């Protein structure tokens, strides 16, 4: 029998992963979530016009997202990296990344309010 998922499939954040990364320190969890939310906004703004450094910025966002358990953001950032390497579908990949970040930030906002 397969193991159940660590978080609901439709959740933008894997809170069990986040807890493991912060060793269960709730204050640290809140701190890294707030930092990620701010960083994601800055990186998306820097990528908006799809400048030459977009691939590096997407890679940075991917790593940060994996660290907090925002795997949909990480996957979308990876897709943008691939689109840049292949030279096509960049606007669509960026739009998907923006959507994934918005969902993660909404979840983070809810967590930080409690």
GROMACS .gro file of C-alpha atoms in nm:
model
  114
    1UNK     CA    1   0.000   0.000   0.000
    2UNK     CA    2   0.151   0.341  -0.096
    3UNK     CA    3   0.219   0.598   0.173
    4UNK     CA    4  -0.023   0.889   0.195
    5UNK     CA    5   0.105   1.224   0.066
    6UNK     CA    6   0.272   1.451   0.320
    7UNK     CA    7   0.036   1.736   0.234
    8UNK     CA    8  -0.285   1.758   0.034
    9UNK     CA    9  -0.215   1.720  -0.337
   10UNK     CA   10  -0.372   2.059  -0.411
   11UNK     CA   11  -0.182   2.244  -0.136
   12UNK     CA   12   0.072   2.499  -0.264
   13UNK     CA   13   0.300   2.427   0.033
   14UNK     CA   14   0.424   2.101   0.181
   15UNK     CA   15   0.415   2.201   0.546
   16UNK     CA   16   0.568   1.871   0.659
   17UNK     CA   17   0.869   1.943   0.439
   18UNK     CA   18   0.892   2.296   0.578
   19UNK     CA   19   0.879   2.161   0.933
   20UNK     CA   20   1.160   1.917   0.857
   21UNK     CA   21   1.372   2.195   0.705
   22UNK     CA   22   1.321   2.418   1.010
   23UNK     CA   23   1.348   2.133   1.262
   24UNK     CA   24   0.996   2.209   1.379
   25UNK     CA   25   1.079   2.567   1.485
   26UNK     CA   26   0.750   2.751   1.422
   27UNK     CA   27   0.911   3.094   1.453
   28UNK     CA   28   1.174   3.002   1.196
   29UNK     CA   29   0.902   2.863   0.966
   30UNK     CA   30   0.723   3.198   0.974
   31UNK     CA   31   1.048   3.385   0.913
   32UNK     CA   32   1.147   3.179   0.608
   33UNK     CA   33   0.794   3.193   0.466
   34UNK     CA   34   0.792   3.573   0.492
   35UNK     CA   35   1.137   3.592   0.334
   36UNK     CA   36   1.031   3.365   0.049
   37UNK     CA   37   0.715   3.568  -0.019
   38UNK     CA   38   0.918   3.890  -0.043
   39UNK     CA   39   1.191   3.731  -0.253
   40UNK     CA   40   0.939   3.580  -0.494
   41UNK     CA   41   0.783   3.922  -0.558
   42UNK     CA   42   1.124   4.078  -0.625
   43UNK     CA   43   1.234   3.796  -0.855
   44UNK     CA   44   0.908   3.797  -1.053
   45UNK     CA   45   0.939   4.173  -1.101
   46UNK     CA   46   1.296   4.130  -1.224
   47UNK     CA   47   1.183   3.859  -1.469
   48UNK     CA   48   0.873   4.041  -1.598
   49UNK     CA   49   1.029   4.155  -1.926
   50UNK     CA   50   1.211   3.822  -1.966
   51UNK     CA   51   1.561   3.975  -1.964
   52UNK     CA   52   1.870   3.765  -2.041
   53UNK     CA   53   1.917   3.682  -1.671
   54UNK     CA   54   1.569   3.530  -1.639
   55UNK     CA   55   1.707   3.176  -1.636
   56UNK     CA   56   1.936   3.250  -1.342
   57UNK     CA   57   1.656   3.428  -1.155
   58UNK     CA   58   1.419   3.137  -1.216
   59UNK     CA   59   1.687   2.898  -1.090
   60UNK     CA   60   1.725   3.102  -0.771
   61UNK     CA   61   1.349   3.103  -0.715
   62UNK     CA   62   1.336   2.727  -0.780
   63UNK     CA   63   1.590   2.660  -0.507
   64UNK     CA   64   1.416   2.884  -0.255
   65UNK     CA   65   1.080   2.728  -0.335
   66UNK     CA   66   1.213   2.377  -0.282
   67UNK     CA   67   1.354   2.483   0.053
   68UNK     CA   68   1.014   2.582   0.189
   69UNK     CA   69   0.813   2.307   0.023
   70UNK     CA   70   0.656   2.521  -0.251
   71UNK     CA   71   0.707   2.247  -0.506
   72UNK     CA   72   0.456   2.383  -0.760
   73UNK     CA   73   0.659   2.706  -0.770
   74UNK     CA   74   0.981   2.506  -0.808
   75UNK     CA   75   0.832   2.301  -1.092
   76UNK     CA   76   0.704   2.615  -1.268
   77UNK     CA   77   1.044   2.782  -1.231
   78UNK     CA   78   1.210   2.471  -1.376
   79UNK     CA   79   0.968   2.483  -1.669
   80UNK     CA   80   1.063   2.845  -1.731
   81UNK     CA   81   1.431   2.746  -1.729
   82UNK     CA   82   1.358   2.480  -1.993
   83UNK     CA   83   1.155   2.724  -2.204
   84UNK     CA   84   1.444   2.970  -2.198
   85UNK     CA   85   1.695   2.704  -2.300
   86UNK     CA   86   1.470   2.590  -2.585
   87UNK     CA   87   1.388   2.946  -2.687
   88UNK     CA   88   1.010   2.908  -2.698
   89UNK     CA   89   0.699   2.926  -2.477
   90UNK     CA   90   0.872   3.172  -2.243
   91UNK     CA   91   0.566   3.397  -2.187
   92UNK     CA   92   0.346   3.096  -2.110
   93UNK     CA   93   0.602   2.949  -1.872
   94UNK     CA   94   0.640   3.284  -1.697
   95UNK     CA   95   0.261   3.316  -1.663
   96UNK     CA   96   0.246   2.969  -1.504
   97UNK     CA   97   0.523   3.068  -1.264
   98UNK     CA   98   0.338   3.385  -1.166
   99UNK     CA   99   0.025   3.181  -1.096
  100UNK     CA  100   0.214   2.927  -0.884
  101UNK     CA  101   0.380   3.206  -0.686
  102UNK     CA  102   0.043   3.377  -0.629
  103UNK     CA  103  -0.102   3.053  -0.490
  104UNK     CA  104   0.198   2.997  -0.264
  105UNK     CA  105   0.191   3.357  -0.141
  106UNK     CA  106  -0.181   3.330  -0.061
  107UNK     CA  107  -0.112   3.019   0.146
  108UNK     CA  108   0.181   3.192   0.317
  109UNK     CA  109  -0.034   3.495   0.397
  110UNK     CA  110  -0.292   3.269   0.560
  111UNK     CA  111  -0.023   3.095   0.766
  112UNK     CA  112   0.137   3.421   0.877
  113UNK     CA  113  -0.198   3.561   0.995
  114UNK     CA  114  -0.235   3.281   1.250
   0.00000   0.00000   0.00000
